[in-house]
Every structure is written in structure tokens, then in C-alpha cells.
XYZ file of N, CA and C in Angstrom:
786
model
N 0.849 -1.193 -0.002
C -0.002 0.008 0.013
C 0.887 1.259 -0.006
N 0.641 2.135 -0.947
C 1.372 3.393 -0.974
C 0.703 4.406 -0.062
N 1.530 5.231 0.600
C 1.019 6.306 1.430
C 1.530 7.643 0.952
N 0.617 8.604 0.860
C 0.957 9.940 0.405
C 0.594 10.939 1.488
N 1.550 11.831 1.820
C 1.266 12.895 2.776
C 1.001 14.179 2.018
N 0.020 14.913 2.491
C -0.482 16.056 1.762
C -0.616 17.266 2.678
N -0.156 18.428 2.176
C -0.374 19.706 2.876
C -1.484 20.451 2.130
N -2.439 20.981 2.876
C -3.520 21.740 2.240
C -3.792 23.013 3.044
N -4.537 23.925 2.425
C -4.874 25.206 3.070
C -6.365 25.343 3.218
N -6.766 26.030 4.303
C -8.178 26.473 4.476
C -8.144 28.008 4.366
N -8.823 28.523 3.352
C -8.734 29.948 3.068
C -10.117 30.574 2.959
N -10.153 31.885 3.177
C -11.388 32.614 3.032
C -12.528 32.060 3.913
N -13.726 31.992 3.361
C -14.856 31.513 4.154
C -14.746 30.028 4.486
N -13.925 29.288 3.744
C -13.767 27.884 4.007
C -12.977 27.613 5.292
N -12.430 28.664 5.898
C -11.812 28.509 7.209
C -12.847 28.121 8.267
N -14.098 28.366 7.983
C -15.152 28.052 8.971
C -15.682 26.631 8.811
N -15.065 25.855 7.930
C -15.456 24.457 7.862
C -14.816 23.716 9.048
N -15.598 22.797 9.617
C -15.084 21.991 10.726
C -14.226 20.852 10.198
N -13.508 20.196 11.082
C -12.703 19.053 10.659
C -13.587 17.988 10.038
N -14.749 17.734 10.607
C -15.662 16.733 10.037
C -16.157 17.149 8.670
N -16.466 18.432 8.474
C -16.881 18.919 7.169
C -15.794 18.677 6.123
N -14.543 18.968 6.493
C -13.439 18.766 5.540
C -13.282 17.282 5.220
N -13.381 16.438 6.250
C -13.250 14.982 6.011
C -14.293 14.478 5.001
N -15.523 14.945 5.148
C -16.569 14.560 4.207
C -16.288 15.078 2.795
N -15.855 16.331 2.715
C -15.545 16.902 1.402
C -14.380 16.183 0.746
N -13.382 15.810 1.535
C -12.252 15.107 0.980
C -12.621 13.733 0.458
N -13.461 12.991 1.183
C -13.883 11.676 0.715
C -14.675 11.774 -0.595
N -15.526 12.803 -0.687
C -16.255 13.003 -1.973
C -15.280 13.356 -3.106
N -14.283 14.201 -2.792
C -13.304 14.566 -3.802
C -12.513 13.336 -4.270
N -12.168 12.438 -3.338
C -11.471 11.219 -3.685
C -12.270 10.381 -4.680
N -13.564 10.279 -4.448
C -14.430 9.498 -5.362
C -14.520 10.189 -6.734
N -14.708 11.524 -6.738
C -14.841 12.226 -8.009
C -13.551 12.101 -8.826
N -12.400 12.143 -8.146
C -11.110 12.093 -8.829
C -10.662 10.669 -9.158
N -11.463 9.688 -8.774
C -11.124 8.274 -9.016
C -9.787 7.908 -8.422
N -9.551 8.372 -7.199
C -8.315 8.020 -6.482
C -8.453 6.587 -5.958
N -7.444 5.752 -6.195
C -7.515 4.355 -5.718
C -7.222 4.214 -4.221
N -8.121 4.769 -3.433
C -7.909 4.822 -2.002
C -8.090 3.467 -1.370
N -7.293 3.170 -0.351
C -7.383 1.902 0.357
C -8.417 2.015 1.481
N -9.055 0.893 1.835
C -10.053 0.866 2.874
C -9.648 -0.139 3.928
N -10.106 0.116 5.142
C -9.869 -0.828 6.221
C -10.729 -2.090 6.005
N -10.360 -3.170 6.680
C -11.136 -4.411 6.569
C -12.191 -4.441 7.671
N -13.049 -5.457 7.648
C -14.069 -5.595 8.691
C -15.449 -5.324 8.150
N -16.436 -5.253 9.066
C -17.826 -5.065 8.681
C -18.128 -3.640 8.232
N -17.334 -2.692 8.679
C -17.601 -1.287 8.324
C -16.320 -0.655 7.786
N -15.961 -0.952 6.532
C -14.712 -0.408 5.979
C -14.754 1.125 5.907
N -13.634 1.749 6.201
C -13.544 3.209 6.074
C -12.249 3.583 5.382
N -12.199 4.713 4.693
C -11.013 5.119 3.941
C -9.812 5.250 4.880
N -8.641 4.846 4.380
C -7.436 4.949 5.181
C -6.848 6.351 5.022
N -7.430 7.260 5.824
C -6.957 8.669 5.842
C -6.735 9.025 7.296
N -5.584 9.595 7.576
C -5.290 10.038 8.935
C -4.930 11.520 8.894
N -5.373 12.235 9.925
C -5.181 13.676 9.985
C -4.239 14.035 11.157
N -3.600 15.186 11.021
C -2.628 15.603 12.052
C -2.864 17.030 12.477
N -3.092 17.247 13.747
C -3.119 18.597 14.368
C -3.950 19.592 13.599
N -5.226 19.302 13.402
C -6.109 20.172 12.648
C -6.324 21.508 13.369
N -6.376 22.600 12.628
C -6.622 23.911 13.183
C -8.066 24.000 13.674
N -8.333 24.840 14.670
C -9.741 25.002 15.168
C -10.651 25.538 14.091
N -11.927 25.226 14.192
C -12.917 25.776 13.263
C -12.914 27.313 13.352
N -12.945 27.965 12.181
C -12.908 29.421 12.122
C -11.537 29.981 11.994
N -10.530 29.135 11.990
C -9.126 29.581 11.865
C -8.619 29.179 10.491
N -8.106 30.151 9.718
C -7.521 29.843 8.425
C -6.177 29.210 8.614
N -5.713 28.511 7.597
C -4.413 27.823 7.727
C -3.796 27.613 6.358
N -2.487 27.749 6.322
C -1.699 27.367 5.158
C -0.943 26.073 5.382
N -1.184 25.402 6.502
C -0.355 24.249 6.853
C -1.178 23.180 7.614
N -2.141 22.601 6.917
C -2.872 21.444 7.434
C -2.375 20.195 6.713
N -2.394 19.063 7.419
C -1.813 17.852 6.847
C -2.716 16.654 7.029
N -2.683 15.748 6.053
C -3.267 14.428 6.206
C -2.466 13.422 5.398
N -2.647 12.161 5.709
C -1.970 11.082 5.006
C -3.008 10.092 4.489
N -2.865 9.666 3.259
C -3.856 8.763 2.664
C -3.125 7.499 2.171
N -3.765 6.349 2.416
C -3.270 5.086 1.898
C -3.957 4.723 0.593
N -3.183 4.230 -0.372
C -3.706 3.925 -1.706
C -3.518 2.447 -2.031
N -4.493 1.884 -2.775
C -4.420 0.504 -3.198
C -3.401 0.304 -4.310
N -3.193 1.358 -5.141
C -2.272 1.271 -6.257
C -1.399 2.532 -6.248
N -0.162 2.443 -6.686
C 0.729 3.586 -6.629
C 0.351 4.648 -7.671
N 0.477 5.914 -7.283
C 0.246 7.032 -8.175
C 1.371 8.046 -8.007
N 1.495 8.961 -8.936
C 2.457 10.047 -8.794
C 1.882 11.077 -7.825
N 2.660 11.535 -6.842
C 2.147 12.560 -5.902
C 1.638 13.801 -6.636
N 2.305 14.204 -7.733
C 1.827 15.391 -8.447
C 0.468 15.190 -9.047
N 0.201 13.981 -9.564
C -1.136 13.684 -10.122
C -2.154 13.772 -9.021
N -1.884 13.184 -7.850
C -2.855 13.205 -6.763
C -3.129 14.625 -6.285
N -2.080 15.439 -6.191
C -2.271 16.830 -5.751
C -3.201 17.568 -6.725
N -2.912 17.428 -8.019
C -3.703 18.138 -9.057
C -5.139 17.640 -9.062
N -5.328 16.317 -8.974
C -6.674 15.768 -9.064
C -7.529 16.166 -7.866
N -6.968 16.100 -6.678
C -7.733 16.482 -5.479
C -8.015 17.982 -5.469
N -7.050 18.791 -5.862
C -7.246 20.230 -5.881
C -8.392 20.619 -6.809
N -8.482 19.936 -7.957
C -9.560 20.225 -8.911
C -10.909 19.750 -8.390
N -10.920 18.696 -7.540
C -12.211 18.149 -7.075
C -12.716 18.826 -5.808
N -11.866 19.569 -5.119
C -12.296 20.273 -3.890
C -12.745 21.676 -4.210
N -13.597 22.290 -3.377
C -14.037 23.668 -3.644
C -12.894 24.643 -3.418
N -12.902 25.788 -4.154
C -11.897 26.812 -3.916
C -11.903 27.269 -2.466
N -10.744 27.354 -1.883
C -10.624 27.680 -0.472
C -10.156 26.488 0.345
N -10.411 25.281 -0.150
C -9.751 24.072 0.368
C -8.762 23.643 -0.710
N -7.528 24.112 -0.568
C -6.538 24.023 -1.647
C -5.430 23.069 -1.291
N -5.182 22.098 -2.184
C -4.106 21.134 -2.006
C -2.815 21.772 -2.488
N -1.846 21.905 -1.621
C -0.627 22.640 -1.932
C 0.576 21.776 -2.247
N 0.652 20.611 -1.623
C 1.892 19.824 -1.718
C 1.572 18.367 -1.423
N 2.242 17.470 -2.126
C 2.059 16.035 -1.900
C 3.395 15.324 -2.018
N 3.708 14.471 -1.058
C 4.957 13.706 -1.102
C 4.645 12.259 -0.702
N 5.426 11.337 -1.187
C 5.276 9.950 -0.794
C 5.836 9.759 0.605
N 5.087 9.099 1.486
C 5.532 8.878 2.842
C 6.604 7.803 2.853
N 7.736 8.108 3.448
C 8.845 7.158 3.496
C 9.218 6.797 4.933
N 8.593 7.414 5.894
C 8.817 7.118 7.290
C 7.494 7.052 8.027
N 7.540 6.650 9.269
C 6.299 6.512 10.054
C 6.256 7.453 11.251
N 7.099 8.484 11.251
C 7.232 9.348 12.432
C 6.658 10.739 12.155
N 5.703 10.834 11.214
C 5.257 12.191 10.816
C 4.656 12.966 11.977
N 3.813 12.339 12.777
C 3.169 13.047 13.894
C 4.211 13.594 14.867
N 5.323 12.892 15.018
C 6.364 13.332 15.951
C 7.084 14.565 15.440
N 6.968 14.859 14.137
C 7.599 16.039 13.572
C 6.792 17.318 13.747
N 5.526 17.171 14.147
C 4.670 18.363 14.305
C 4.737 18.818 15.770
N 5.780 19.583 16.083
C 6.010 19.978 17.458
C 5.766 21.457 17.727
N 5.424 22.214 16.699
C 5.155 23.643 16.909
C 4.389 24.244 15.761
N 3.758 25.390 15.997
C 2.997 26.107 14.951
C 3.354 27.582 14.952
N 3.352 28.142 13.777
C 3.584 29.587 13.561
C 2.259 30.225 13.166
N 1.785 31.185 13.948
C 0.476 31.813 13.751
C 0.621 33.271 13.454
N -0.316 33.805 12.733
C -0.506 35.263 12.586
C -1.876 35.616 13.136
N -1.911 36.639 14.020
C -3.187 37.069 14.629
C -3.372 38.555 14.300
N -4.438 38.873 13.584
C -4.747 40.273 13.252
C -5.774 40.771 14.225
N -5.517 41.945 14.800
C -6.381 42.560 15.821
C -6.928 43.879 15.286
N -8.011 43.843 14.508
C -8.610 45.100 14.003
C -9.010 46.030 15.147
N -8.810 47.309 14.915
C -9.151 48.349 15.879
C -8.246 48.327 17.126
N -7.118 47.649 17.076
C -6.135 47.666 18.161
C -4.867 48.297 17.636
N -4.345 49.302 18.328
C -3.127 49.967 17.892
C -1.892 49.124 18.214
N -0.837 49.403 17.482
C 0.423 48.685 17.709
C 0.912 48.908 19.146
N 0.800 50.131 19.646
C 1.308 50.466 20.976
C 0.563 49.671 22.055
N -0.767 49.553 21.906
C -1.544 48.777 22.882
C -1.185 47.307 22.820
N -1.012 46.777 21.607
C -0.642 45.381 21.459
C 0.759 45.125 22.006
N 1.703 46.036 21.759
C 3.070 45.848 22.248
C 3.128 45.818 23.777
N 2.336 46.712 24.404
C 2.318 46.747 25.885
C 1.722 45.433 26.431
N 0.682 44.919 25.769
C 0.103 43.661 26.239
C 1.058 42.487 26.043
N 1.734 42.447 24.899
C 2.695 41.380 24.631
C 3.829 41.405 25.647
N 4.336 42.602 25.966
C 5.420 42.712 26.916
C 4.990 42.197 28.286
N 3.770 42.527 28.698
C 3.296 42.066 30.007
C 3.103 40.542 29.996
N 2.643 39.990 28.888
C 2.441 38.547 28.781
C 3.794 37.821 28.867
N 4.787 38.282 28.105
C 6.077 37.616 28.080
C 6.837 37.762 29.380
N 6.552 38.814 30.134
C 7.230 39.014 31.383
C 6.676 38.128 32.506
N 5.480 37.598 32.292
C 4.861 36.779 33.321
C 5.464 35.364 33.347
N 5.608 34.790 34.516
C 6.064 33.404 34.647
C 4.968 32.418 34.279
N 3.715 32.834 34.495
C 2.565 31.954 34.260
C 1.360 32.814 33.975
N 0.586 32.411 32.988
C -0.664 33.084 32.668
C -1.778 32.032 32.584
N -2.584 31.994 33.629
C -3.632 30.966 33.693
C -4.902 31.437 32.993
N -5.435 30.558 32.126
C -6.677 30.857 31.424
C -7.569 29.629 31.545
N -8.857 29.820 31.322
C -9.826 28.735 31.356
C -10.385 28.464 29.970
N -10.636 27.180 29.685
C -11.249 26.803 28.420
C -12.195 25.635 28.672
N -13.330 25.669 28.001
C -14.289 24.540 28.093
C -13.809 23.433 27.165
N -13.583 22.227 27.680
C -13.177 21.088 26.908
C -14.257 20.012 26.968
N -14.014 18.889 26.287
C -14.994 17.805 26.299
C -15.203 17.242 27.719
N -14.154 17.338 28.525
C -14.259 16.801 29.891
C -14.608 17.881 30.934
N -15.030 19.057 30.419
C -15.402 20.148 31.351
C -14.435 21.318 31.266
N -14.656 22.287 32.117
C -13.802 23.482 32.119
C -12.428 23.152 32.725
N -11.368 23.596 31.977
C -10.011 23.307 32.419
C -9.231 24.616 32.534
N -8.348 24.658 33.474
C -7.408 25.769 33.628
C -6.052 25.345 33.091
N -5.447 26.199 32.254
C -4.149 25.890 31.675
C -3.262 27.111 31.640
N -1.991 26.871 31.560
C -1.007 27.963 31.475
C -0.786 28.313 30.005
N -1.201 29.502 29.612
C -1.059 29.934 28.227
C 0.355 30.484 27.948
N 1.133 30.709 28.984
C 2.440 31.339 28.787
C 3.560 30.372 28.399
N 3.647 29.224 29.090
C 4.811 28.370 28.919
C 5.000 27.815 27.494
N 3.929 27.508 26.734
C 4.163 27.014 25.382
C 4.549 28.089 24.347
N 4.416 29.358 24.705
C 4.709 30.442 23.760
C 6.225 30.602 23.633
N 6.738 30.306 22.468
C 8.150 30.402 22.209
C 8.526 31.820 21.738
N 7.681 32.406 20.962
C 7.936 33.773 20.454
C 6.608 34.481 20.193
N 6.556 35.756 20.551
C 5.377 36.579 20.238
C 5.834 38.029 20.112
N 5.471 38.685 19.025
C 5.857 40.059 18.809
C 4.835 40.716 17.908
N 4.768 42.047 17.958
C 3.950 42.827 17.055
C 4.752 43.097 15.805
N 4.233 42.751 14.652
C 4.913 42.944 13.409
C 4.191 43.997 12.572
N 4.946 44.672 11.712
C 4.316 45.762 10.954
C 3.338 45.248 9.906
N 3.705 44.142 9.258
C 2.811 43.576 8.250
C 3.068 42.089 8.136
N 1.998 41.305 8.062
C 2.167 39.884 7.882
C 2.260 39.544 6.428
N 2.645 38.312 6.106
C 2.729 37.883 4.687
C 1.341 37.822 4.054
N 1.296 38.053 2.733
C 0.038 37.950 1.988
C -0.328 36.470 1.887
N -1.545 36.147 2.289
C -2.019 34.767 2.198
C -3.389 34.762 1.599
N -3.971 33.558 1.421
C -5.254 33.410 0.763
C -6.343 34.102 1.504
N -7.387 34.529 0.754
C -8.561 35.157 1.360
C -8.975 36.374 0.584
N -10.196 36.792 0.747
C -10.715 38.003 0.142
C -10.762 39.129 1.167
N -10.813 40.367 0.724
C -10.882 41.486 1.680
C -12.006 41.270 2.671
N -11.669 41.409 3.960
C -12.675 41.222 4.998
C -12.829 39.809 5.462
N -12.054 38.841 4.886
C -12.193 37.439 5.271
C -10.969 37.006 6.080
N -11.178 35.904 6.814
C -10.071 35.316 7.555
C -8.953 34.941 6.604
N -7.730 35.300 6.973
C -6.592 34.982 6.144
C -6.152 36.082 5.223
N -6.897 37.155 5.118
C -6.478 38.276 4.306
C -5.780 39.312 5.147
N -4.698 39.908 4.639
C -3.902 40.849 5.428
C -4.203 42.308 5.071
N -5.156 42.578 4.211
C -5.483 43.949 3.888
C -6.333 44.564 4.987
N -5.912 45.752 5.535
C -6.690 46.399 6.594
C -8.114 46.665 6.133
N -9.047 46.418 7.012
C -10.443 46.676 6.691
C -10.792 48.126 6.927
N -11.712 48.647 6.124
C -12.108 50.051 6.323
C -12.804 50.234 7.664
N -12.448 51.296 8.343
C -13.136 51.666 9.585
C -14.294 52.578 9.236
N -14.997 53.060 10.273
C -16.107 53.979 10.034
C -15.606 55.211 9.281
N -16.363 55.635 8.292
C -15.970 56.786 7.508
C -15.141 56.447 6.298
N -14.823 55.136 6.104
C -14.120 54.734 4.904
C -12.615 54.667 5.072
N -12.050 55.185 6.126
C -10.584 55.129 6.300
C -10.177 53.841 6.959
N -8.957 53.388 6.602
C -8.461 52.134 7.229
C -8.114 52.429 8.682
N -8.649 51.630 9.577
C -8.382 51.771 10.996
C -7.147 51.047 11.415
N -6.747 51.167 12.683
C -5.560 50.434 13.160
C -5.815 48.943 13.142
N -4.755 48.203 12.949
C -4.843 46.759 12.976
C -3.500 46.196 13.375
N -3.331 45.875 14.664
C -2.100 45.288 15.123
C -2.024 43.833 14.652
N -0.836 43.388 14.294
C -0.615 42.024 13.810
C 0.403 41.367 14.718
N 0.004 40.232 15.320
C 0.873 39.483 16.208
C 1.498 38.324 15.444
N 2.804 38.163 15.609
C 3.557 37.028 15.096
C 3.804 36.091 16.265
N 3.308 34.856 16.176
C 3.250 33.961 17.351
C 3.771 32.588 16.965
N 4.684 32.054 17.762
C 5.125 30.670 17.625
C 4.813 29.950 18.930
N 4.111 28.820 18.831
C 3.662 28.093 20.014
C 4.121 26.628 19.920
N 4.632 26.139 21.015
C 5.013 24.708 21.087
C 3.779 23.866 21.285
N 3.691 22.747 20.616
C 2.563 21.825 20.779
C 2.701 21.102 22.115
N 1.667 21.222 22.933
C 1.635 20.565 24.242
C 0.268 19.887 24.397
N 0.122 19.144 25.479
C -1.169 18.495 25.796
C -1.641 18.950 27.175
N -2.837 19.525 27.283
C -3.725 19.919 26.193
C -3.129 21.058 25.382
N -3.522 21.144 24.131
C -2.947 22.151 23.241
C -3.318 23.549 23.686
N -2.380 24.492 23.515
C -2.635 25.901 23.753
C -2.797 26.561 22.397
N -3.994 27.113 22.157
C -4.366 27.651 20.852
C -4.247 29.182 20.878
N -4.320 29.810 19.710
C -4.248 31.280 19.688
C -5.307 31.936 20.541
N -6.527 31.368 20.616
C -7.551 31.994 21.455
C -7.199 31.929 22.930
N -6.394 30.905 23.327
C -5.955 30.828 24.716
C -4.922 31.960 24.999
N -4.045 32.191 24.000
C -3.074 33.284 24.131
C -3.782 34.621 24.201
N -4.796 34.824 23.376
C -5.580 36.076 23.428
C -6.286 36.214 24.771
N -6.767 35.108 25.318
C -7.370 35.173 26.661
C -6.306 35.587 27.679
N -5.073 35.087 27.490
C -4.004 35.487 28.390
C -3.659 36.947 28.286
N -3.758 37.524 27.097
C -3.513 38.953 26.942
C -4.583 39.763 27.657
N -5.799 39.239 27.719
C -6.856 39.932 28.478
C -6.555 39.853 29.961
N -6.033 38.717 30.406
C -5.738 38.540 31.828
C -4.632 39.493 32.311
N -3.551 39.590 31.539
C -2.386 40.349 32.010
C -2.460 41.830 31.666
N -3.210 42.190 30.619
C -3.197 43.588 30.166
C -4.575 44.121 29.812
N -5.641 43.348 30.032
C -6.992 43.772 29.707
C -7.123 44.159 28.224
N -6.338 43.454 27.343
C -6.461 43.716 25.931
C -7.648 42.929 25.412
N -8.690 43.650 24.977
C -9.916 43.042 24.501
C -10.297 43.705 23.172
N -9.932 43.114 22.003
C -10.260 43.705 20.730
C -11.767 43.907 20.591
N -12.192 45.068 20.081
C -13.632 45.363 19.941
C -14.312 44.540 18.876
N -13.546 43.967 17.939
C -14.085 43.091 16.894
C -13.290 41.786 16.933
N -13.874 40.688 16.440
C -13.172 39.408 16.523
C -11.825 39.417 15.814
N -10.802 38.863 16.432
C -9.500 38.752 15.789
C -9.576 37.800 14.576
N -8.610 37.886 13.698
C -8.518 37.019 12.540
C -7.208 36.248 12.636
N -7.311 34.949 12.628
C -6.158 34.080 12.928
C -5.879 33.194 11.737
N -4.587 33.009 11.421
C -4.190 32.064 10.409
C -2.924 31.351 10.833
N -2.927 30.035 10.590
C -1.701 29.279 10.834
C -0.840 29.348 9.553
N 0.345 29.907 9.690
C 1.253 30.046 8.581
C 2.048 28.775 8.328
N 2.396 28.074 9.389
C 3.207 26.860 9.252
C 3.068 26.016 10.494
N 3.259 24.732 10.340
C 3.470 23.862 11.491
C 4.501 22.803 11.102
N 5.266 22.379 12.094
C 6.336 21.411 11.775
C 7.189 21.203 12.999
N 8.463 20.943 12.746
C 9.412 20.683 13.833
C 9.961 21.989 14.364
N 9.808 22.207 15.672
C 10.271 23.436 16.321
C 11.747 23.293 16.668
N 12.555 24.247 16.154
C 13.989 24.185 16.414
C 14.327 24.928 17.695
N 15.575 24.785 18.163
C 16.021 25.476 19.353
C 16.019 26.987 19.208
N 15.965 27.487 17.975
C 15.963 28.927 17.693
C 14.533 29.465 17.518
N 13.542 28.618 17.762
C 12.158 29.063 17.644
C 11.636 29.131 16.211
N 12.279 28.437 15.298
C 11.852 28.399 13.927
C 11.091 27.079 13.670
N 10.232 27.093 12.645
C 9.471 25.902 12.286
C 10.038 25.336 10.973
N 10.500 24.104 10.981
C 11.039 23.473 9.799
C 9.968 22.664 9.073
N 10.132 22.476 7.788
C 9.157 21.759 6.955
C 9.057 20.310 7.390
N 7.902 19.829 7.820
C 7.791 18.450 8.289
C 7.791 17.423 7.172
N 7.639 17.879 5.926
C 7.670 16.919 4.812
C 9.091 16.634 4.338
N 10.057 17.367 4.851
C 11.466 17.126 4.477
C 12.038 16.081 5.438
N 12.612 15.043 4.863
C 13.273 13.980 5.629
C 14.732 13.964 5.215
N 15.641 14.208 6.146
C 17.060 14.244 5.823
C 17.477 12.873 5.339
N 18.160 12.859 4.183
C 18.662 11.606 3.655
C 17.689 10.826 2.798
N 16.477 11.366 2.610
C 15.460 10.662 1.793
C 15.100 11.508 0.580
N 14.789 10.857 -0.513
C 14.320 11.564 -1.689
C 12.981 12.205 -1.387
N 12.694 13.334 -1.994
C 11.411 14.020 -1.730
C 10.695 14.267 -3.055
N 9.528 13.690 -3.211
C 8.701 13.919 -4.400
C 7.780 15.070 -4.100
N 8.145 16.279 -4.526
C 7.449 17.470 -4.117
C 6.504 17.944 -5.206
N 5.315 18.373 -4.798
C 4.390 18.983 -5.734
C 3.810 20.221 -5.106
N 3.597 21.284 -5.938
C 2.897 22.454 -5.444
C 3.803 23.446 -4.827
N 3.245 24.238 -3.870
C 3.939 25.367 -3.297
C 4.776 24.948 -2.113
N 6.014 25.452 -1.984
C 6.821 25.087 -0.816
C 6.174 25.577 0.451
N 6.552 24.921 1.585
C 6.000 25.323 2.874
C 6.472 26.708 3.254
N 5.675 27.396 4.122
C 6.041 28.708 4.630
C 7.219 28.575 5.567
């Protein structure tokens, strides 16, 4: 059985699709594209697709991953093109490589996020970030499947800073993932602080909304309109706080298709 690892993006309004919605759309796309997908055995066979560290619903991403098992070998470039054509715009297949190792999940140890805060000035965001980073611990609460939990939002944060402008990514003006400032009242572009955030993957996971809750705790930073969040990359976190491409395996050939990782 051949295994292919795929990086895809959730852009624009499609950022609001849930993980279950994407899984259903992907299985339909597999059938439309006549992909020779492998199925499990037993009374209720299911497609051999595994997902890794999916972004929360409502969060755009340039770095979502899944692995698919196939009954017959195909070229990764063909699979990338066929699935991209079968999925709706906004669920975009960016890269496909043949899986040559079994440690992929272990390589996803950190994420790089961009958080846009409309109607928040850079100076207010910088003061809140400084207070957050100076704290030894920032406790926040989140409702989970097992009830309300308290977690430390500070310790997994490797890097956070206010940046002048984030990279241009998918999305339309006014949508999640777009970096163009939105018009404020009167037609003029209002302030929009942009946070550059790198977070280590921990259990339970600390998400961007937990970090934003921490900024409210330490500095009472409460954006008047909902923030816009996008995951720019996820992969192996280095000692310098950088995220390396998880599809690259040192010493192995790489069958690359599509756009390189951020």
C-alpha cells in the first residue's frame, strides 16, 4: 500500500469548515477524482486517511496535513492536481509527497500563527505582549470535552511580537486569512495590530484564542471586533524558535508537488 502525505490550506470563508466537514468533502473529492484509496477491513470499511493537528474551526491555515493510503501507486503530483480540482476553492491542495517514514506526527512539534487585531493599535498590542512575556505563568480557562479546564497559556509560547505587516495569504478582503486592513467607520483604514506567534505543541494544546485570553488577563487587551487568525506553518520546532518543513526527511528523496511550505 502506498502512502501519500499532503499539505492543504483552508482559506477565506472555508476557514469556517469543521474538521468533520473537511473529512466529508475530501472523501467526496477522492471519489470524483477516481483516487484508488485503500479501505480498512471488517464489517464497516472506512477510507485509510489520517489527519494531524487540525486547526480549530474558524481559523484559516496554510499548513494542514493528512496522510492517505492507496491501493495502487500514483504520482504525488497527479494526486495533488486531481484532489485540488475536485475540492471547492478555499480548500486548496498545496503539496504532496510519498511517505517514507512512520514518524510524521512526531515532527509536528510547533505552529507559527499570525493574529490580526482590528481596531487595536500597535502600541496597545506591544504593551500587552510585553506584560504577557514578562509573566512566569498566565492561567486561562477553556471549556473542553471533559469540562472546564485551567491551563498555562504562557509556557508554550516560544515567540510573540507585534509585526508591521504579515505575509500575503489566501482570502478575500474582509475574510479570515487576508492581510489587507479593513475600512473603519468613515471609509478610512483603521488600526490593525498584527501578532507574530510561535507556540510549542503541548497536551492539552494551547491555541491562539488561549493566548488572546492570556492577553486579556495580564493587560486587559480586548479587541472590539473578533481577531482574525491564520496558521502560517506547522512542523518541527527548532532550538531557535523556527518551524522546519515536516515533509522534508534528511537523507530521503522528496517527491514534491505544489507550493513550498512557509
